[in-house]
Coordinates of C-alpha atoms and ligand atoms in Angstrom, one line a residue:
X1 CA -12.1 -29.5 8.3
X2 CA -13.0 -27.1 5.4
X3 CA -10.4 -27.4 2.6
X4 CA -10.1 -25.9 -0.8
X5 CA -7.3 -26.8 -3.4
X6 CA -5.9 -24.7 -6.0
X7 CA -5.6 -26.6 -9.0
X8 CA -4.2 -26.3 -12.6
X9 CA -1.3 -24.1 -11.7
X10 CA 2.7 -24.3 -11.7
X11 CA 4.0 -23.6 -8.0
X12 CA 6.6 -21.6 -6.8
X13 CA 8.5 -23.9 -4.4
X14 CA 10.3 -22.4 -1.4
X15 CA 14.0 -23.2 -2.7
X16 CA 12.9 -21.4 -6.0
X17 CA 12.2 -24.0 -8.2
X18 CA 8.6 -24.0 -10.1
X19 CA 7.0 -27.4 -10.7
X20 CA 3.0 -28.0 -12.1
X21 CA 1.2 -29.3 -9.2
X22 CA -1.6 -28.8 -7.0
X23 CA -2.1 -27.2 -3.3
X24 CA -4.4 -28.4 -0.8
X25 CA -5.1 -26.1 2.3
X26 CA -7.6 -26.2 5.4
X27 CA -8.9 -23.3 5.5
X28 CA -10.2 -23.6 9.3
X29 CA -6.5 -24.4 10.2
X30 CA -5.0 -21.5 7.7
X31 CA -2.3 -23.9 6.7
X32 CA -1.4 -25.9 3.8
X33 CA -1.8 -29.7 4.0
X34 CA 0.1 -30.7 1.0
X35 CA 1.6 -29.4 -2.1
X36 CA 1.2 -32.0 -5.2
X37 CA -0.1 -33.9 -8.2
X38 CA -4.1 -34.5 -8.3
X39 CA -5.1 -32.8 -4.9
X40 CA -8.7 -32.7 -4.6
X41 CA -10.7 -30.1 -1.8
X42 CA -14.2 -30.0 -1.0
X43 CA -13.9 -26.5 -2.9
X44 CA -11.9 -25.8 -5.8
X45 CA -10.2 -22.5 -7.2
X46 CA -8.7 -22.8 -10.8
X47 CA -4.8 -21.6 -11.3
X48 CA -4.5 -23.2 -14.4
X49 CA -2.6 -20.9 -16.9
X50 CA -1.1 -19.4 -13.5
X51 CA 1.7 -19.1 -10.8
X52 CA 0.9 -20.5 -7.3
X53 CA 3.2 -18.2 -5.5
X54 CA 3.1 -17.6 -1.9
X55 CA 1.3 -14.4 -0.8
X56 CA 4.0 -11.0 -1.2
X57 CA 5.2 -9.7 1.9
X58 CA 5.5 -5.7 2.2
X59 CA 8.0 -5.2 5.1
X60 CA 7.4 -1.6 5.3
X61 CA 4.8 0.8 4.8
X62 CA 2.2 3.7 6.1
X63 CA -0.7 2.1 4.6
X64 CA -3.2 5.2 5.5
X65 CA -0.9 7.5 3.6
X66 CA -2.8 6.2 0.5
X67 CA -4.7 9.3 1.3
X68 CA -1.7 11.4 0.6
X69 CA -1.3 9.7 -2.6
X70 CA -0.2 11.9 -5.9
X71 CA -0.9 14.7 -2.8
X72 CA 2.7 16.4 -2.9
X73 CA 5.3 15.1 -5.2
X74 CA 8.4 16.1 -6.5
X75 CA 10.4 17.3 -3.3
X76 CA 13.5 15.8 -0.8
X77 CA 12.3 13.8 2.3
X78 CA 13.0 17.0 4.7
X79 CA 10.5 19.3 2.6
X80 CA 8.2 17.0 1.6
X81 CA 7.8 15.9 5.1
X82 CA 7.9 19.3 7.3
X83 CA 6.2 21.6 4.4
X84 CA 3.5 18.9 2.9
X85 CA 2.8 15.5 5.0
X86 CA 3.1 16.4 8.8
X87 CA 0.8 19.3 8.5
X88 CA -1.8 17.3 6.2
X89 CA -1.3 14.1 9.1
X90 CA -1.8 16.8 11.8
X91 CA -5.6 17.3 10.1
X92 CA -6.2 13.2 10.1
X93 CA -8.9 11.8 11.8
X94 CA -9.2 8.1 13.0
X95 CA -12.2 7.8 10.4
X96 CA -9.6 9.2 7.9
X97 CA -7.1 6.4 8.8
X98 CA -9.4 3.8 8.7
X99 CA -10.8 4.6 5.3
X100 CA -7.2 5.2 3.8
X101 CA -6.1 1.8 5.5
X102 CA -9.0 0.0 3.8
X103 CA -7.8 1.4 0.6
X104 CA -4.5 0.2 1.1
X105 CA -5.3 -2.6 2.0
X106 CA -7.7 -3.5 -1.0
X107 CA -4.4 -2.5 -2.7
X108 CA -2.5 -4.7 -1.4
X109 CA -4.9 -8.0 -2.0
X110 CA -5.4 -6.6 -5.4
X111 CA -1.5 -7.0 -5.9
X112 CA -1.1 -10.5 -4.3
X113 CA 0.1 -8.8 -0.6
X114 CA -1.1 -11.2 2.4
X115 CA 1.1 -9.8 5.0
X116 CA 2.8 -6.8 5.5
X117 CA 4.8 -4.3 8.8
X118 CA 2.8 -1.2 9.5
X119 CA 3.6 2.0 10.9
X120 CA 1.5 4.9 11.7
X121 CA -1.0 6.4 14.6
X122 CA -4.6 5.4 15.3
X123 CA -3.8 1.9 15.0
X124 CA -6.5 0.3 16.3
X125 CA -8.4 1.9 13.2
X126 CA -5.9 -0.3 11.1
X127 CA -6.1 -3.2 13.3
X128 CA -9.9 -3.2 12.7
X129 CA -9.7 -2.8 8.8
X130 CA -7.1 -5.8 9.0
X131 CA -9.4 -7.6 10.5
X132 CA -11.9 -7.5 8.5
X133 CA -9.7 -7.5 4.7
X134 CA -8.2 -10.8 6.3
X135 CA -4.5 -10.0 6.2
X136 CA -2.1 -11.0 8.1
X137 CA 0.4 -7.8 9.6
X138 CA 2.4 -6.7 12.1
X139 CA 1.7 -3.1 12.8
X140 CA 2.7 -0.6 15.4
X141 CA 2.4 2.9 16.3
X142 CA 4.9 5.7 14.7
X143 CA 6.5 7.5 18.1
X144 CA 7.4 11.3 17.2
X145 CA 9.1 13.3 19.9
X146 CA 11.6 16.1 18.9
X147 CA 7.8 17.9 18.3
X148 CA 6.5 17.8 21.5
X149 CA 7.2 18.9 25.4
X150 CA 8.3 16.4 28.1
X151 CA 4.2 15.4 28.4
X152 CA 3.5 14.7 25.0
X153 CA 6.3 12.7 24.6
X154 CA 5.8 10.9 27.1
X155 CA 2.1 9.9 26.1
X156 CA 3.0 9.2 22.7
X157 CA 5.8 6.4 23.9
X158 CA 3.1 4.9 26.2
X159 CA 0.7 5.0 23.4
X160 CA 3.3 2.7 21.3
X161 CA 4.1 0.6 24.1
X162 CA 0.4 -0.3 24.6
X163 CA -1.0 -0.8 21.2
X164 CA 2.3 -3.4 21.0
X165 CA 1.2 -5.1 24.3
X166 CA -2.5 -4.7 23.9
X167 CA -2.8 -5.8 20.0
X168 CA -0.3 -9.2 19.3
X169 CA -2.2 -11.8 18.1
X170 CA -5.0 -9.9 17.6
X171 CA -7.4 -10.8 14.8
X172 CA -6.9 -14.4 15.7
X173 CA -3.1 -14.5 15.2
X174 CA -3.0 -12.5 12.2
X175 CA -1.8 -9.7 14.1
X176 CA 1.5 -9.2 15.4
X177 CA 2.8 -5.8 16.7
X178 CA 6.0 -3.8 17.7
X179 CA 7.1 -0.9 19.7
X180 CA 8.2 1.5 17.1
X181 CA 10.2 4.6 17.7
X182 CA 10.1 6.5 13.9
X183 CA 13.8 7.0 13.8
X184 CA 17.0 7.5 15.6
X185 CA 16.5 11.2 14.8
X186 CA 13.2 12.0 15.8
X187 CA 12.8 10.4 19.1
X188 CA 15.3 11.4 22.1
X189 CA 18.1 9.2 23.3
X190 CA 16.8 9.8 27.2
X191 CA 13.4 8.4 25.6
X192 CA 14.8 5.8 23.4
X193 CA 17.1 4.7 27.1
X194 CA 13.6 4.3 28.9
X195 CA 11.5 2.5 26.8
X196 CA 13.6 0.2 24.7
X197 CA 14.1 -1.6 27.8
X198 CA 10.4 -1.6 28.3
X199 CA 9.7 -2.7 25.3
X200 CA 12.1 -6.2 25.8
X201 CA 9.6 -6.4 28.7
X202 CA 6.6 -6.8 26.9
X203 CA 8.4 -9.2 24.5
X204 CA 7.5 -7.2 21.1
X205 CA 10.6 -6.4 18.6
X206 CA 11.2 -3.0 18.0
X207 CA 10.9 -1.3 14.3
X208 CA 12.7 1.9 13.0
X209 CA 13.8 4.2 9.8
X210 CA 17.0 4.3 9.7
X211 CA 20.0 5.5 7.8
X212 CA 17.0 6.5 4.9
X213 CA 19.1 10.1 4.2
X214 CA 22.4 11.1 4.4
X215 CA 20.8 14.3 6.5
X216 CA 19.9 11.2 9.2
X217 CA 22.8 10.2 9.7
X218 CA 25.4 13.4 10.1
X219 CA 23.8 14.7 12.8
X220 CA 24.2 11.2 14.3
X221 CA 28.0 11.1 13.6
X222 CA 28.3 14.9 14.6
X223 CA 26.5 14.5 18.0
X224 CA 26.9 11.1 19.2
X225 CA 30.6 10.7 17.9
X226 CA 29.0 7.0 16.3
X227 CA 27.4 5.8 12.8
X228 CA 23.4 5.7 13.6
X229 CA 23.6 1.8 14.0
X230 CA 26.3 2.0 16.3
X231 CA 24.3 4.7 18.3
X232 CA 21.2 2.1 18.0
X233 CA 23.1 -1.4 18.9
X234 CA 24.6 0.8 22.2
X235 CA 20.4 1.4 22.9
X236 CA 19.9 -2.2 22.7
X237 CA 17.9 -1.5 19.4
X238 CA 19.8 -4.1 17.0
X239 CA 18.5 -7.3 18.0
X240 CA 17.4 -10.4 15.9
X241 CA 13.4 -9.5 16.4
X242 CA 13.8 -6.0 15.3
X243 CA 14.0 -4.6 11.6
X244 CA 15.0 -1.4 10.2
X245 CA 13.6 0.6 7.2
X246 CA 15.8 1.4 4.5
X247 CA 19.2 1.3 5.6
X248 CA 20.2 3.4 2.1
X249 CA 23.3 4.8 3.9
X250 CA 24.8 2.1 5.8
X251 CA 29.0 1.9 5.7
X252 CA 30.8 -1.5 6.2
X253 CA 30.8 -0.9 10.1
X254 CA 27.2 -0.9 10.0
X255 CA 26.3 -3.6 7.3
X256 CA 29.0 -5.7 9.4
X257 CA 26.3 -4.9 13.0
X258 CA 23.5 -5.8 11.3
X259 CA 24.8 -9.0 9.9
X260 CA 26.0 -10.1 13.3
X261 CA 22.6 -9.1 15.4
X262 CA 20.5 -10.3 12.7
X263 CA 18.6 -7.4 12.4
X264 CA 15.9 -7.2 9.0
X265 CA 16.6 -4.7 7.2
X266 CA 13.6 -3.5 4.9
X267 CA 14.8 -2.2 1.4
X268 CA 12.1 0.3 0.1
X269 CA 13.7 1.2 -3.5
X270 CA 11.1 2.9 -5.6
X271 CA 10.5 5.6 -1.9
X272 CA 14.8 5.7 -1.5
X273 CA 14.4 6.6 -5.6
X274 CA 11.6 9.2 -5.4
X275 CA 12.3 10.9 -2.8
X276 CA 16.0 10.6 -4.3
X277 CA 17.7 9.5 -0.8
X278 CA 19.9 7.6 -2.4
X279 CA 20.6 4.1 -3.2
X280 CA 20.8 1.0 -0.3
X281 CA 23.8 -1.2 -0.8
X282 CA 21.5 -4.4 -1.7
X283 CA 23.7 -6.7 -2.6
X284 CA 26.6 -6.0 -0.5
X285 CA 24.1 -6.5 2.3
X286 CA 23.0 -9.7 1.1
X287 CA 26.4 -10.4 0.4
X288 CA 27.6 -10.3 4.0
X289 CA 24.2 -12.2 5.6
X290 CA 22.3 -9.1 6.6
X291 CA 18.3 -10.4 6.9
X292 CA 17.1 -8.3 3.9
X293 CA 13.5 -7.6 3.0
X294 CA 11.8 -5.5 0.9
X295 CA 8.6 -2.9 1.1
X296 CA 7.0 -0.3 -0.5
X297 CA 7.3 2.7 2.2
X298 CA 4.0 4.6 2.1
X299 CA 2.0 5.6 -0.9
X300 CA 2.9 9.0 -0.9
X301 CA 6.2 8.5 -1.8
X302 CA 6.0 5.5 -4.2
X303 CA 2.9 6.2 -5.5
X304 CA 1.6 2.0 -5.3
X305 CA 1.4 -0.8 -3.1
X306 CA 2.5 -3.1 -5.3
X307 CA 5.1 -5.5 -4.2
X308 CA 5.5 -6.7 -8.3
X309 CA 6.6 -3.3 -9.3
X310 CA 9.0 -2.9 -6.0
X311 CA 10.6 -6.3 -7.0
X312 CA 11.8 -4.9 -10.1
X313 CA 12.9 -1.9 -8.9
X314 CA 15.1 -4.0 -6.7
X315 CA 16.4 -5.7 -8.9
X316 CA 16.9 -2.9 -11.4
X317 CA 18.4 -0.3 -8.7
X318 CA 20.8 -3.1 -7.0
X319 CA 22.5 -3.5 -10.0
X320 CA 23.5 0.0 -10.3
X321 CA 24.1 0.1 -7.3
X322 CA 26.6 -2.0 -7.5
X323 CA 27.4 -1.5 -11.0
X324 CA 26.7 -5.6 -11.9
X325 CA 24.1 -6.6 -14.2
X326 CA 24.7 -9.7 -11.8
X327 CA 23.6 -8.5 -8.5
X328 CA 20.1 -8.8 -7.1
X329 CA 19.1 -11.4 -9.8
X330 CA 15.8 -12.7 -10.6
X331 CA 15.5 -15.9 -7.6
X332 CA 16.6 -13.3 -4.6
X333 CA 13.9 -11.3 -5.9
X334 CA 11.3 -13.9 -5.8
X335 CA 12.6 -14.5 -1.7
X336 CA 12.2 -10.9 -1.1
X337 CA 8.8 -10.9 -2.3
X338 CA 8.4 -14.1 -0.2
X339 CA 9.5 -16.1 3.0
X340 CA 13.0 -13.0 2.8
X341 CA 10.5 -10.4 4.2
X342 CA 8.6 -12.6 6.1
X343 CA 11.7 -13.6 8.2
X344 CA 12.9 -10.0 8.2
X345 CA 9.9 -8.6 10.3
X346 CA 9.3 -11.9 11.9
X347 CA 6.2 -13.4 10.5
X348 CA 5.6 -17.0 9.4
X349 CA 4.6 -16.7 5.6
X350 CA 6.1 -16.4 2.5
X351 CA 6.3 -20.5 2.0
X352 CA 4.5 -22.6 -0.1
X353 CA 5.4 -26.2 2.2
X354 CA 3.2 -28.6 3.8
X355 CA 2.3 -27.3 7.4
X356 CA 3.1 -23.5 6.4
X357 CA 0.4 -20.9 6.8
X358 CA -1.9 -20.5 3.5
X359 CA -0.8 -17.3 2.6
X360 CA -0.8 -17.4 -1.5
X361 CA -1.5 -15.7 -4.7
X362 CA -2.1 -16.9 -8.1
X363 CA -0.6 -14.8 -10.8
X364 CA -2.5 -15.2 -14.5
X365 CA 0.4 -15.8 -16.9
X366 CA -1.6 -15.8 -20.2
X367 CA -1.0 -11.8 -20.9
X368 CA 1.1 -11.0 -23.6
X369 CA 3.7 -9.6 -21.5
X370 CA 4.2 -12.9 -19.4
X371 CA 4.5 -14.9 -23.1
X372 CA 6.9 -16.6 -23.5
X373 CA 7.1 -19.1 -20.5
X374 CA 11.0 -19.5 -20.5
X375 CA 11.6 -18.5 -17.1
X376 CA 8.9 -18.2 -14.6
X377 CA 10.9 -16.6 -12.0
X378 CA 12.3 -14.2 -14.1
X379 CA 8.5 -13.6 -15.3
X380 CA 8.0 -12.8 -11.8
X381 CA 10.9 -10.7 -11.0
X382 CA 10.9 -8.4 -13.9
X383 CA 7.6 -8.1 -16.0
X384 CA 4.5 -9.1 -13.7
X385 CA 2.4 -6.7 -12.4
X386 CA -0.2 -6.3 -9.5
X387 CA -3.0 -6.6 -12.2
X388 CA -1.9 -9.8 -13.4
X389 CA -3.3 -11.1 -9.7
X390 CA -5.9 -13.4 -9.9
X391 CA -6.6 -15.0 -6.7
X392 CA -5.8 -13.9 -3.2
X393 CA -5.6 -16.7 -0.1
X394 CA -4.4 -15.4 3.2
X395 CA -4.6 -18.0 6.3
X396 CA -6.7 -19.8 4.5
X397 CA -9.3 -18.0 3.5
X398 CA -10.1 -16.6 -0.1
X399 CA -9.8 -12.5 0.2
X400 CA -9.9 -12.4 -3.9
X401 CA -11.0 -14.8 -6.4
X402 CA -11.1 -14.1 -10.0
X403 CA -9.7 -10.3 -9.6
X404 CA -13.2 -9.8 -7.1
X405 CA -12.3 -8.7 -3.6
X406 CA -14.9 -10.6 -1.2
X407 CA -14.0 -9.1 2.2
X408 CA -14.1 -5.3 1.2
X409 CA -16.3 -3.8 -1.2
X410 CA -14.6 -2.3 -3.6
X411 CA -16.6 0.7 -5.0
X412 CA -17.7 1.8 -1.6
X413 CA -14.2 2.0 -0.4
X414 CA -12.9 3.9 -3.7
X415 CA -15.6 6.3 -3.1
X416 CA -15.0 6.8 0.8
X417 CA -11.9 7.1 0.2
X418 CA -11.6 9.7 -2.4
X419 CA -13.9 12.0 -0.2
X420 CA -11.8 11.9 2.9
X421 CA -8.8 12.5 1.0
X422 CA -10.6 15.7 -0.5
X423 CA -11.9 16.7 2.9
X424 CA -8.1 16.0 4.8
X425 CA -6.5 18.3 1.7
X426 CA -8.9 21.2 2.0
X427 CA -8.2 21.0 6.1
X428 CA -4.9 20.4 5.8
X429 CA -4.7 23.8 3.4
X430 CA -7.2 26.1 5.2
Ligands
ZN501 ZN1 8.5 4.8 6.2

């Protein structure tokens, strides 16, 4: 057995209390042996000055869209998707997402993310890329039908439905996967009636957007004579396994469904704010037991990956939303970024406990704007940012130590990256 113990540090505990001590972890295993005073490895990473917080867990994002970054901005979800983003994905090669995923995903371990729910299309480009960065994710590919002719749909549901039986626990059990429709309004009900039951068959939960835009759910309530969750629990899509993105326009009917199927709901506040579709109900949905998480949607409409500055938008746009300084404070934060999103898409992480997976960061909390140490939870919660990571450990193995990324090379990503995304614009424009 290889282990390695982080040592120095103060430790974010799973019941949200911080305490100085140590963490040993085996890194063959991926899990962590013990959390305590004097705990020596055969290797050693230094956290002192730091916080020894589980890894962040981004419940919700498109992480190849980093290519469509700063790309079109400025614009409602309707426009910015049917004038700017479909026809620029329509142009995207698998190379493309591959190359856009290993800039996310270099993101993401640059911002303390181990583990994180993924939609898009060529996955097995992302699955590779996960592979290889060392994170942990559950990923499936976005079904689109109101687009296509009987055919295409058709191959596009299939397509989902095998990547999700094809792919889980790929990447030795880092990978988990799910059959995931894109929403309520852009795959048919005859479609949604066939495969959802196929999907309980392969034993995968199923992911969605819904209720992101009040324009989602009228057409809904017009049509169907239901609230979109309704519509969804009568297709057998509201079950404990599955999760939901954003969930901004949710009534009491449907906050009170999702609380009683225990369906994850994944908050995505700085995409609900730029996009301006409006503002999710956070703590009324905590409030009644709903399985909240939270992610960062994709990078096109946040602009970042970073889980630090979605926390505090959280936390700053729950408040107003429900018009108490009180609401979404500073220790539900530090769960969302943690073991909260983890349960909502139903992956084991997010813990720092004996015999839970070794999925941690270390944040550096000598920067001015961490000083002072009176709260370390609220230092989390409301002034850390992605560049205060210092160390990155998912399932055990180091992906960044000392702000150096060792399972991606930096620069040759960067520069990859920023010539697709030049190439997929001038396509995309032509
Ligand atoms: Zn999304």
């Amino acid at each position: 057995m290889a282990t390695l113990s982080i040592t120095g540090g103060q430790v974010l505990l799973p019941d949200g209390t911080v305490t100085r001590a140590d963490v040993l972890i085996d890194q063959e295993g991926g899990e962590i042996l013990e959390v305590g005073p004097n705990l020596a490895g055969e290797e050693t990473l230094d956290a002192s000055g730091g916080l020894v917080t589980p890894g962040f867990v981004n419940g919700h994002s498109h992480v190849a869209m980093t290519l469509l970054r700063g790309y079109a901005d400025d614009k409602p979800l309707e426009s910015w998707l049917q004038e700017d983003i479909w026809p620029a994905e329509g142009e995207l090669t698998a190379e493309d997402v591959r190359v856009g995923a290993e800039l996310g995903l270099l993101e993401m371990i640059k911002g303390g993310t181990t583990a994180f729910a993924d939609m898009y299309f060529e996955m097995p480009e992302i699955v590779d890329a996960v592979d290889r960065a060392g994170l942990r994710a559950r990923l499936g590919h976005g079904v689109v039908t109101v687009v296509k002719d009987d055919a295409g749909a058709r191959e596009d549901l299939e397509t989902s439905l095998e990547f999700a039986r094809e792919y889980d626990s790929a990447a030795d059990g880092r990978i988990s996967t799910a059959f995931m429709p894109h929403s309520l309004t852009t795959v048919g009900r005859e479609y949604l009636e066939e495969f959802v039951p196929k999907a309980r068959e392969a034993g995968v939960p199923i992911h969605y957007h819904a209720n992101e835009t009040v324009d989602e759910v009228t057409p809904i309530v017009e049509d169907r004579g239901v609230r979109p969750l309704a519509y969804a629990a009568e297709l057998g899509m509201l079950e404990p396994e599955d999760f939901v993105a954003h969930g901004v326009h949710v009534d009491e009917s449907e906050i009170g469904l999702l609380a009683e199927a225990g369906t994850g709901v994944v908050h995505c506040p700085a995409s609900n704010m730029k996009l301006a579709s409006g503002m999710a109900p956070v703590q009324r949905m905590l409030e009644a037991g709903v399985a909240v998480g939270l992610g960062t949607d994709g990078a096109a409409s946040n602009n970042d990956l970073s889980m630090l500055d979605e926390a505090r938008d959280a936390a700053m746009i729950g408040k107003l939303a429900a018009e108490d300084a009180s609401a979404v404070p500073a220790e539900r934060i530090a769960e969302l970024l943690t073991h909260s999103t983890a349960d909502a898409i139903g992956l084991e992480s997010g813990r720092l406990e004996e015999g839970a997976p070794a999925d941690l960061a270390v944040i550096d909390l000598e920067e001015p704007h961490l000083t002072p140490a009176h709260d370390l939870v609220s230092q989390l919660a409301y002034a850390a940012a992605a560049s205060d990571v210092r160390h990155t450990i998912c399932d055990g193995q180091v992906l960044m130590r000392d702000r150096e990324v060792l399972t991606l090379e930096e620069d040759a990503v960067l520069e990859r990256a920023s010539e697709a995304a030049e190439s997929l614009v001038a396509r995309a424009e032509e």
